[in-house]
PDB file of C-alpha atoms in Angstrom:
ATOM      1  CA  GLY A   1     -13.602 -14.730   4.117  1.00 69.00           C
ATOM      2  CA  GLN A   2     -14.049 -11.627   1.444  1.00 78.00           C
ATOM      3  CA  SER A   3     -12.083 -11.864  -1.952  1.00 89.00           C
ATOM      4  CA  LEU A   4     -11.962  -9.514  -4.430  1.00 94.00           C
ATOM      5  CA  GLU A   5      -9.701  -9.839  -7.652  1.00 95.00           C
ATOM      6  CA  GLN A   6      -8.846  -7.811 -10.828  1.00 97.00           C
ATOM      7  CA  PRO A   7      -6.717  -7.625 -13.314  1.00 97.00           C
ATOM      8  CA  SER A   8      -3.034  -6.213 -11.929  1.00 96.00           C
ATOM      9  CA  GLU A   9      -2.618  -3.827 -15.407  1.00 97.00           C
ATOM     10  CA  VAL A  10      -3.976  -2.842 -18.248  1.00 97.00           C
ATOM     11  CA  THR A  11      -2.634   0.086 -21.043  1.00 97.00           C
ATOM     12  CA  ALA A  12      -4.676   1.918 -23.713  1.00 97.00           C
ATOM     13  CA  VAL A  13      -3.954   5.456 -25.702  1.00 97.00           C
ATOM     14  CA  GLU A  14      -4.991   8.643 -25.378  1.00 98.00           C
ATOM     15  CA  GLY A  15      -8.649   8.568 -26.326  1.00 97.00           C
ATOM     16  CA  ALA A  16      -9.453   5.255 -25.888  1.00 98.00           C
ATOM     17  CA  ILE A  17     -11.895   3.705 -23.789  1.00 97.00           C
ATOM     18  CA  VAL A  18     -11.184   0.238 -20.770  1.00 98.00           C
ATOM     19  CA  GLN A  19     -12.791  -1.836 -18.913  1.00 98.00           C
ATOM     20  CA  ILE A  20     -11.227  -2.796 -15.891  1.00 98.00           C
ATOM     21  CA  ASN A  21     -13.518  -5.831 -14.036  1.00 98.00           C
ATOM     22  CA  CYS A  22     -13.730  -7.216 -10.221  1.00 97.00           C
ATOM     23  CA  THR A  23     -14.871  -9.904  -9.065  1.00 97.00           C
ATOM     24  CA  TYR A  24     -15.499 -10.808  -6.201  1.00 95.00           C
ATOM     25  CA  GLN A  25     -16.220 -13.326  -3.176  1.00 92.00           C
ATOM     26  CA  THR A  26     -18.214 -11.353   0.046  1.00 86.00           C
ATOM     27  CA  SER A  27     -21.019 -12.150   2.603  1.00 82.00           C
ATOM     28  CA  GLY A  28     -23.316  -9.376   3.931  1.00 80.00           C
ATOM     29  CA  PHE A  29     -22.476  -7.314   0.372  1.00 85.00           C
ATOM     30  CA  TYR A  30     -24.096  -4.206   0.305  1.00 84.00           C
ATOM     31  CA  GLY A  31     -22.587  -2.187  -2.333  1.00 91.00           C
ATOM     32  CA  LEU A  32     -19.422  -1.541  -4.431  1.00 94.00           C
ATOM     33  CA  SER A  33     -17.099   1.811  -5.243  1.00 94.00           C
ATOM     34  CA  TRP A  34     -14.074   2.120  -7.075  1.00 97.00           C
ATOM     35  CA  TYR A  35     -11.250   4.437  -5.979  1.00 97.00           C
ATOM     36  CA  GLN A  36      -8.408   5.564  -7.202  1.00 98.00           C
ATOM     37  CA  GLN A  37      -5.361   6.213  -6.159  1.00 98.00           C
ATOM     38  CA  HIS A  38      -2.025   8.126  -8.842  1.00 97.00           C
ATOM     39  CA  ASP A  39       1.182   7.039  -7.582  1.00 94.00           C
ATOM     40  CA  GLY A  40       1.987   8.585  -4.308  1.00 92.00           C
ATOM     41  CA  GLY A  41      -1.793   9.946  -3.767  1.00 94.00           C
ATOM     42  CA  ALA A  42      -4.428   9.079  -1.446  1.00 96.00           C
ATOM     43  CA  PRO A  43      -7.395   7.376  -2.789  1.00 97.00           C
ATOM     44  CA  THR A  44     -10.326   9.238  -4.098  1.00 97.00           C
ATOM     45  CA  PHE A  45     -13.976   7.715  -5.052  1.00 94.00           C
ATOM     46  CA  LEU A  46     -14.968   7.287  -8.247  1.00 95.00           C
ATOM     47  CA  SER A  47     -18.284   5.778  -8.595  1.00 93.00           C
ATOM     48  CA  TYR A  48     -21.158   3.051  -5.911  1.00 91.00           C
ATOM     49  CA  ASN A  49     -23.394   0.662  -7.201  1.00 93.00           C
ATOM     50  CA  ALA A  50     -25.659  -0.983  -4.926  1.00 90.00           C
ATOM     51  CA  LEU A  51     -27.521  -2.213  -7.139  1.00 92.00           C
ATOM     52  CA  ASP A  52     -27.281  -3.882 -10.887  1.00 96.00           C
ATOM     53  CA  GLY A  53     -26.939  -1.962 -13.949  1.00 96.00           C
ATOM     54  CA  LEU A  54     -24.583   1.214 -15.391  1.00 96.00           C
ATOM     55  CA  GLU A  55     -24.053   3.900 -13.166  1.00 92.00           C
ATOM     56  CA  GLU A  56     -22.659   7.788 -15.132  1.00 92.00           C
ATOM     57  CA  THR A  57     -19.997   9.865 -13.633  1.00 87.00           C
ATOM     58  CA  GLY A  58     -18.958  12.230 -16.770  1.00 91.00           C
ATOM     59  CA  ARG A  59     -16.564  10.025 -18.298  1.00 96.00           C
ATOM     60  CA  PHE A  60     -16.216   7.190 -15.809  1.00 96.00           C
ATOM     61  CA  SER A  61     -19.104   4.483 -15.574  1.00 96.00           C
ATOM     62  CA  SER A  62     -19.552   1.847 -13.137  1.00 97.00           C
ATOM     63  CA  PHE A  63     -21.467  -1.516 -13.493  1.00 98.00           C
ATOM     64  CA  LEU A  64     -22.765  -3.996 -11.422  1.00 97.00           C
ATOM     65  CA  SER A  65     -24.245  -7.499 -11.156  1.00 97.00           C
ATOM     66  CA  ARG A  66     -24.758  -9.015  -8.072  1.00 95.00           C
ATOM     67  CA  SER A  67     -26.408 -12.416  -9.779  1.00 94.00           C
ATOM     68  CA  ASP A  68     -22.625 -12.650 -11.007  1.00 95.00           C
ATOM     69  CA  SER A  69     -19.945 -10.999  -7.890  1.00 95.00           C
ATOM     70  CA  TYR A  70     -19.103  -8.843 -10.752  1.00 96.00           C
ATOM     71  CA  GLY A  71     -18.759  -4.786 -11.806  1.00 97.00           C
ATOM     72  CA  TYR A  72     -16.898  -2.875 -13.771  1.00 98.00           C
ATOM     73  CA  LEU A  73     -15.630   0.398 -14.615  1.00 98.00           C
ATOM     74  CA  LEU A  74     -16.147   2.110 -17.684  1.00 98.00           C
ATOM     75  CA  LEU A  75     -13.265   4.561 -18.669  1.00 97.00           C
ATOM     76  CA  GLN A  76     -13.498   6.368 -21.772  1.00 97.00           C
ATOM     77  CA  GLU A  77     -12.159   9.744 -23.752  1.00 97.00           C
ATOM     78  CA  LEU A  78      -8.871   8.473 -21.517  1.00 98.00           C
ATOM     79  CA  GLN A  79      -6.328  11.173 -20.505  1.00 97.00           C
ATOM     80  CA  MET A  80      -3.232  10.902 -19.659  1.00 97.00           C
ATOM     81  CA  LYS A  81      -3.319  12.337 -15.858  1.00 97.00           C
ATOM     82  CA  ASP A  82      -5.956   8.306 -15.554  1.00 98.00           C
ATOM     83  CA  SER A  83      -3.022   6.731 -15.471  1.00 98.00           C
ATOM     84  CA  ALA A  84      -2.902   5.111 -11.935  1.00 98.00           C
ATOM     85  CA  SER A  85      -3.995   2.295  -9.619  1.00 98.00           C
ATOM     86  CA  TYR A  86      -8.071   1.959  -9.779  1.00 98.00           C
ATOM     87  CA  PHE A  87      -9.438  -0.232  -6.712  1.00 98.00           C
ATOM     88  CA  CYS A  88     -12.301  -1.753  -6.301  1.00 97.00           C
ATOM     89  CA  ALA A  89     -13.822  -2.208  -2.463  1.00 96.00           C
ATOM     90  CA  VAL A  90     -17.310  -4.374  -1.079  1.00 94.00           C
ATOM     91  CA  SER A  91     -19.282  -2.676   1.520  1.00 88.00           C
ATOM     92  CA  GLY A  92     -21.432  -4.233   4.174  1.00 81.00           C
ATOM     93  CA  ARG A  93     -24.533  -1.620   5.409  1.00 75.00           C
ATOM     94  CA  GLY A  94     -23.792   2.154   6.322  1.00 71.00           C
ATOM     95  CA  PHE A  95     -20.418   2.979   8.084  1.00 73.00           C
ATOM     96  CA  GLN A  96     -19.293  -0.547   7.653  1.00 81.00           C
ATOM     97  CA  LYS A  97     -15.239  -0.633   6.352  1.00 89.00           C
ATOM     98  CA  LEU A  98     -13.987  -1.598   2.865  1.00 93.00           C
ATOM     99  CA  VAL A  99     -12.517  -4.169   1.423  1.00 94.00           C
ATOM    100  CA  PHE A 100     -10.629  -3.390  -1.405  1.00 95.00           C
ATOM    101  CA  GLY A 101      -9.174  -5.474  -4.578  1.00 94.00           C
ATOM    102  CA  THR A 102      -5.344  -5.426  -5.160  1.00 93.00           C
ATOM    103  CA  GLY A 103      -5.923  -2.555  -7.948  1.00 97.00           C
ATOM    104  CA  THR A 104      -5.805  -2.358 -11.113  1.00 98.00           C
ATOM    105  CA  ARG A 105      -2.607  -0.005 -12.596  1.00 98.00           C
ATOM    106  CA  LEU A 106      -3.448   1.931 -15.815  1.00 98.00           C
ATOM    107  CA  LEU A 107      -0.865   2.661 -17.977  1.00 98.00           C
ATOM    108  CA  VAL A 108      -2.002   6.094 -20.835  1.00 98.00           C
ATOM    109  CA  SER A 109       0.259   6.356 -23.601  1.00 96.00           C
ATOM    110  CA  PRO A 110       0.261   9.052 -26.001  1.00 94.00           C
TER     111      PRO A 110
ATOM    112  CA  GLY B   1     -12.559  23.033   2.990  1.00 56.00           C
ATOM    113  CA  ALA B   2     -10.017  21.169   4.545  1.00 85.00           C
ATOM    114  CA  GLY B   3      -9.374  17.256   4.086  1.00 95.00           C
ATOM    115  CA  VAL B   4      -7.896  14.654   6.566  1.00 97.00           C
ATOM    116  CA  SER B   5      -4.494  15.061   7.305  1.00 97.00           C
ATOM    117  CA  GLN B   6      -2.406  12.742   8.779  1.00 98.00           C
ATOM    118  CA  THR B   7       1.236  13.364  10.462  1.00 98.00           C
ATOM    119  CA  PRO B   8       4.147  12.404  11.104  1.00 98.00           C
ATOM    120  CA  SER B   9       4.180  12.565   6.492  1.00 97.00           C
ATOM    121  CA  ASN B  10       7.189   9.908   6.849  1.00 98.00           C
ATOM    122  CA  LYS B  11       8.029   8.318  10.142  1.00 98.00           C
ATOM    123  CA  VAL B  12      11.572   5.973   9.917  1.00 98.00           C
ATOM    124  CA  THR B  13      12.047   3.500  13.110  1.00 98.00           C
ATOM    125  CA  GLU B  14      14.081   0.920  14.791  1.00 98.00           C
ATOM    126  CA  LYS B  15      13.003  -2.580  15.096  1.00 98.00           C
ATOM    127  CA  GLY B  16      11.370  -2.484  19.246  1.00 98.00           C
ATOM    128  CA  LYS B  17      10.272   1.029  19.348  1.00 98.00           C
ATOM    129  CA  TYR B  18       7.418   2.401  19.502  1.00 98.00           C
ATOM    130  CA  VAL B  19       5.503   4.621  17.318  1.00 98.00           C
ATOM    131  CA  GLU B  20       2.773   6.779  17.442  1.00 98.00           C
ATOM    132  CA  LEU B  21       0.073   9.040  13.984  1.00 98.00           C
ATOM    133  CA  ARG B  22      -2.320  10.725  13.885  1.00 98.00           C
ATOM    134  CA  CYS B  23      -5.153  11.657  12.608  1.00 98.00           C
ATOM    135  CA  ASP B  24      -7.173  14.673  11.907  1.00 98.00           C
ATOM    136  CA  PRO B  25     -10.798  13.768   9.990  1.00 97.00           C
ATOM    137  CA  ILE B  26     -12.706  15.930   8.014  1.00 95.00           C
ATOM    138  CA  SER B  27     -14.392  17.777  10.372  1.00 93.00           C
ATOM    139  CA  GLY B  28     -18.540  16.791  11.372  1.00 89.00           C
ATOM    140  CA  HIS B  29     -17.281  13.725  10.335  1.00 91.00           C
ATOM    141  CA  THR B  30     -18.771  10.973  12.374  1.00 90.00           C
ATOM    142  CA  ALA B  31     -16.546   7.128  11.603  1.00 92.00           C
ATOM    143  CA  LEU B  32     -12.965   7.943  10.564  1.00 95.00           C
ATOM    144  CA  TYR B  33     -10.898   3.860   9.410  1.00 97.00           C
ATOM    145  CA  TRP B  34      -7.383   3.304   9.754  1.00 98.00           C
ATOM    146  CA  TYR B  35      -6.021   1.476   6.743  1.00 98.00           C
ATOM    147  CA  ARG B  36      -2.499   0.054   5.782  1.00 98.00           C
ATOM    148  CA  GLN B  37      -1.783  -0.620   2.515  1.00 98.00           C
ATOM    149  CA  SER B  38       1.967  -2.605   1.148  1.00 96.00           C
ATOM    150  CA  LEU B  39       3.628  -1.383  -2.326  1.00 93.00           C
ATOM    151  CA  GLY B  40       1.778  -2.483  -4.959  1.00 91.00           C
ATOM    152  CA  GLN B  41      -1.549  -4.040  -2.652  1.00 94.00           C
ATOM    153  CA  GLY B  42      -4.762  -2.596  -1.914  1.00 96.00           C
ATOM    154  CA  PRO B  43      -5.253  -0.365   1.671  1.00 97.00           C
ATOM    155  CA  GLU B  44      -5.826  -3.452   3.929  1.00 97.00           C
ATOM    156  CA  PHE B  45      -8.568  -2.327   6.721  1.00 96.00           C
ATOM    157  CA  LEU B  46      -7.216  -1.749  10.707  1.00 97.00           C
ATOM    158  CA  ILE B  47      -9.963  -0.620  12.650  1.00 97.00           C
ATOM    159  CA  TYR B  48     -13.049   1.805  12.142  1.00 94.00           C
ATOM    160  CA  PHE B  49     -14.931   4.380  14.963  1.00 94.00           C
ATOM    161  CA  GLN B  50     -17.810   5.865  15.052  1.00 91.00           C
ATOM    162  CA  GLY B  51     -17.840   8.731  17.474  1.00 90.00           C
ATOM    163  CA  THR B  52     -15.501   7.885  20.318  1.00 92.00           C
ATOM    164  CA  GLY B  53     -15.449   4.426  20.058  1.00 92.00           C
ATOM    165  CA  ALA B  54     -13.891   1.438  18.309  1.00 92.00           C
ATOM    166  CA  ALA B  55     -17.157   0.279  16.621  1.00 90.00           C
ATOM    167  CA  ASP B  56     -14.630  -2.707  14.359  1.00 92.00           C
ATOM    168  CA  ASP B  57     -11.579  -3.421  15.801  1.00 95.00           C
ATOM    169  CA  SER B  58     -11.557  -6.514  13.442  1.00 93.00           C
ATOM    170  CA  GLY B  59      -8.206  -5.863  11.319  1.00 95.00           C
ATOM    171  CA  LEU B  60      -5.851  -5.660  13.993  1.00 97.00           C
ATOM    172  CA  PRO B  61      -3.323  -8.201  13.237  1.00 95.00           C
ATOM    173  CA  ASN B  62      -1.865  -8.144  17.064  1.00 95.00           C
ATOM    174  CA  ASP B  63      -2.186  -6.606  20.403  1.00 96.00           C
ATOM    175  CA  ARG B  64       0.433  -4.362  19.820  1.00 98.00           C
ATOM    176  CA  PHE B  65      -1.720  -2.373  17.722  1.00 98.00           C
ATOM    177  CA  PHE B  66      -3.762   0.052  18.872  1.00 97.00           C
ATOM    178  CA  ALA B  67      -6.075   3.167  18.500  1.00 98.00           C
ATOM    179  CA  VAL B  68      -7.625   5.799  20.451  1.00 97.00           C
ATOM    180  CA  ARG B  69      -9.682   8.624  19.169  1.00 96.00           C
ATOM    181  CA  PRO B  70     -10.872   9.975  23.140  1.00 95.00           C
ATOM    182  CA  GLU B  71     -12.655  12.997  22.040  1.00 94.00           C
ATOM    183  CA  GLY B  72     -14.215  11.608  18.615  1.00 91.00           C
ATOM    184  CA  SER B  73     -12.475  13.826  15.934  1.00 94.00           C
ATOM    185  CA  VAL B  74      -8.526  12.961  16.163  1.00 97.00           C
ATOM    186  CA  SER B  75      -6.863   9.965  16.224  1.00 98.00           C
ATOM    187  CA  THR B  76      -3.922   8.257  17.125  1.00 98.00           C
ATOM    188  CA  LEU B  77      -2.668   4.718  15.782  1.00 98.00           C
ATOM    189  CA  LYS B  78      -0.336   3.392  18.210  1.00 98.00           C
ATOM    190  CA  ILE B  79       2.284   0.170  17.271  1.00 98.00           C
ATOM    191  CA  GLN B  80       4.403  -1.383  20.575  1.00 98.00           C
ATOM    192  CA  ARG B  81       7.114  -3.463  19.589  1.00 98.00           C
ATOM    193  CA  THR B  82       7.863  -2.139  15.708  1.00 98.00           C
ATOM    194  CA  GLU B  83       8.558  -4.860  13.218  1.00 98.00           C
ATOM    195  CA  ARG B  84      10.002  -4.842   9.724  1.00 97.00           C
ATOM    196  CA  GLY B  85       6.870  -6.236   8.897  1.00 97.00           C
ATOM    197  CA  ASP B  86       5.061  -2.710   9.770  1.00 98.00           C
ATOM    198  CA  SER B  87       6.613  -1.187   7.068  1.00 98.00           C
ATOM    199  CA  ALA B  88       3.741   0.576   4.945  1.00 98.00           C
ATOM    200  CA  MET B  89       1.952   3.133   3.855  1.00 98.00           C
ATOM    201  CA  TYR B  90      -1.082   4.096   6.868  1.00 98.00           C
ATOM    202  CA  LEU B  91      -3.502   5.979   5.414  1.00 98.00           C
ATOM    203  CA  CYS B  92      -6.402   7.496   7.370  1.00 98.00           C
ATOM    204  CA  ALA B  93     -10.394   7.668   5.893  1.00 97.00           C
ATOM    205  CA  SER B  94     -12.988   9.683   7.009  1.00 95.00           C
ATOM    206  CA  SER B  95     -16.733   9.504   5.812  1.00 91.00           C
ATOM    207  CA  GLN B  96     -20.089  10.650   7.444  1.00 84.00           C
ATOM    208  CA  GLY B  97     -22.165   8.026   5.536  1.00 62.00           C
ATOM    209  CA  ARG B  98     -23.983   9.194   3.529  1.00 58.00           C
ATOM    210  CA  THR B  99     -25.364   6.528   1.582  1.00 56.00           C
ATOM    211  CA  SER B 100     -27.556   8.308  -1.286  1.00 60.00           C
ATOM    212  CA  GLY B 101     -25.577   7.417  -3.966  1.00 65.00           C
ATOM    213  CA  ARG B 102     -22.651   7.561  -3.158  1.00 75.00           C
ATOM    214  CA  GLY B 103     -22.143   4.973  -0.611  1.00 74.00           C
ATOM    215  CA  ASN B 104     -20.292   5.089   2.443  1.00 81.00           C
ATOM    216  CA  GLU B 105     -17.943   7.127   0.522  1.00 89.00           C
ATOM    217  CA  GLN B 106     -14.195   7.883   2.702  1.00 93.00           C
ATOM    218  CA  PHE B 107     -12.099  10.556   2.441  1.00 95.00           C
ATOM    219  CA  PHE B 108      -8.225   9.550   2.519  1.00 97.00           C
ATOM    220  CA  GLY B 109      -5.792  11.992   4.133  1.00 97.00           C
ATOM    221  CA  PRO B 110      -2.394  11.856   2.180  1.00 96.00           C
ATOM    222  CA  GLY B 111      -0.881   8.182   4.841  1.00 97.00           C
ATOM    223  CA  THR B 112       1.876   8.224   7.013  1.00 98.00           C
ATOM    224  CA  ARG B 113       4.677   5.848   5.660  1.00 98.00           C
ATOM    225  CA  LEU B 114       6.224   4.608   8.298  1.00 98.00           C
ATOM    226  CA  THR B 115       9.519   2.692   7.818  1.00 98.00           C
ATOM    227  CA  VAL B 116      10.997   0.278  10.609  1.00 98.00           C
ATOM    228  CA  LEU B 117      14.168  -0.479   9.280  1.00 97.00           C
TER     229      LEU B 117
END
């Protein structure tokens, strides 16, 4: 089977840095994605890692260690609008499905 | 351009009834996915189409669930003899399968919230 573990909730203040961890157990792993979902909204793509290391996209960075089956999403210069749920998801090669974690709810306070 | 659209946005039905949920993917996206999301959980895969054919239906929970994509664009998820446990947000996503740096980035629609009374 496949399983992904994330912390259920993280709180931080505006301007801070927060890291959301994801550990996974899966077969046929090809890459790790991160999606953001605001309450009542659709999941939207944030980042993707297929190789070990750090990928940076503006205020968001994502890291992957394939040998440790571990990744994280790093959010810098937090803003109130970053309050949302964040999901890691594993995928196989090509068009295959995403298998999502249970999600981490991020609460950013003033 | 237009994103993924889903209709209806909300559907309330009674136990035992039949429902159809529609998804219009982004034009040109060959891959289409259905997921189900319960409150406080991540999206759970149901079925994936590549063109008109179901490439992976391993997530369909039982034979009450069926999906079609007859012309390789719009898809309909059909649920027979609905049960209260079917209540959830049903999400559709489409993809063009780019692998350059963004993996299989999927674009999600706003979902259909199904409530079975």
